[in-house]
Amino acid sequence: MALLTTTVTSLQMSSRPEDMTPAPVFPEPIVVQEEPRMPLERYRALYRAVGEAHHWTSRLLPDDDLRREIHSRAIRLFVASSGSASVGWFEIETRPAIGESRIVHLGVMPEFRGRGVAGFLLSQAIQAGFSDGISCVSIETNTLDHPAALPLYLKHGFKPYATRQVQTPAIETRPARATAT
C-alpha cells in the first residue's frame, strides 16, 4: 500500500457568523436534513463519492467499527438534496462537555461542484456546529483535499491554528477491465 504525505491545516472559529451563505438556485430547492442512524451503505456511498479522489480513508472501516463511529451520540450527519439528488453532505462531532464541535467531513458530490454548493453547505455545517453550549467549531483540511477547501474555510471566518505533516494510505483506483464483445 502506497503512502502519501500531506500537510494538514487545523482551523477554528470561536463565534457564530451573523450571515449565512444562501443556497444556490437550482430547479428544485436544496434541502438540508439531518439523517440520524444513516444506513452504512448510504454513508459509504456518500463518503466514497466525495472522498475517494482525495484519499479519504478514516471511515473505510468494517461494519461494526463504522456503525460505532457514525452512530455515536456525538456524531450528527446531514445530507443536502435537490429533488431526488444528493448534492452534498457533512458530518459534525459535538463535544458539549468542552464546548466544541468539529466538522469531521464536508463534501459536495462531484457532479454539483462549481455551482455554489460548497459555501452554502459550509455555512449550514457551521450553524449546526454552533448548537447549544458550543463556543468553538473546528475543521481540518489537507493538501490532498479539493484545492478550494482551505480558501473557502478562510473566507467563512475560520482561523488556522496548527499545521502538521501526516502520511495517509493512497486509494488506488483500478482501471476498468475490458470486456469482450
Short mmCIF file of C-alpha atoms in Angstrom, two decimals, residues 2 6 13 17-18 27 29-31 48 63 67 70 73 75 85 89 94 104-105 117 121 138 142 146 165 174:
data_model
loop_
_atom_site.label_atom_id
_atom_site.label_comp_id
_atom_site.label_asym_id
_atom_site.label_seq_id
_atom_site.Cartn_x
_atom_site.Cartn_y
_atom_site.Cartn_z
CA ALA A 2 1.41 3.35 -1.06
CA THR A 6 0.15 15.63 3.13
CA MET A 13 -13.98 29.62 14.67
CA PRO A 17 -21.18 34.17 12.00
CA GLU A 18 -24.06 36.59 11.60
CA PRO A 27 -34.62 23.88 -10.49
CA PRO A 29 -34.56 23.89 -3.92
CA ILE A 30 -31.73 22.46 -1.87
CA VAL A 31 -32.93 20.98 1.39
CA ARG A 48 -16.64 7.44 -1.39
CA ASP A 63 -19.42 -2.56 9.56
CA ARG A 67 -21.53 1.82 12.94
CA ILE A 70 -21.16 7.27 12.83
CA ARG A 73 -24.31 10.12 20.17
CA ILE A 75 -21.98 12.42 15.63
CA ALA A 85 -30.31 14.00 -5.99
CA TRP A 89 -23.22 16.14 2.98
CA THR A 94 -20.11 17.64 19.09
CA VAL A 104 -15.41 15.93 10.55
CA HIS A 105 -16.32 15.71 6.86
CA VAL A 117 -22.98 24.43 -3.13
CA LEU A 121 -23.03 23.63 2.87
CA SER A 138 -13.11 23.42 14.19
CA ASN A 142 -5.11 18.83 3.88
CA HIS A 146 -10.06 19.91 -3.11
CA GLN A 165 2.64 16.57 8.17
CA ARG A 174 -8.06 0.08 -10.65
#
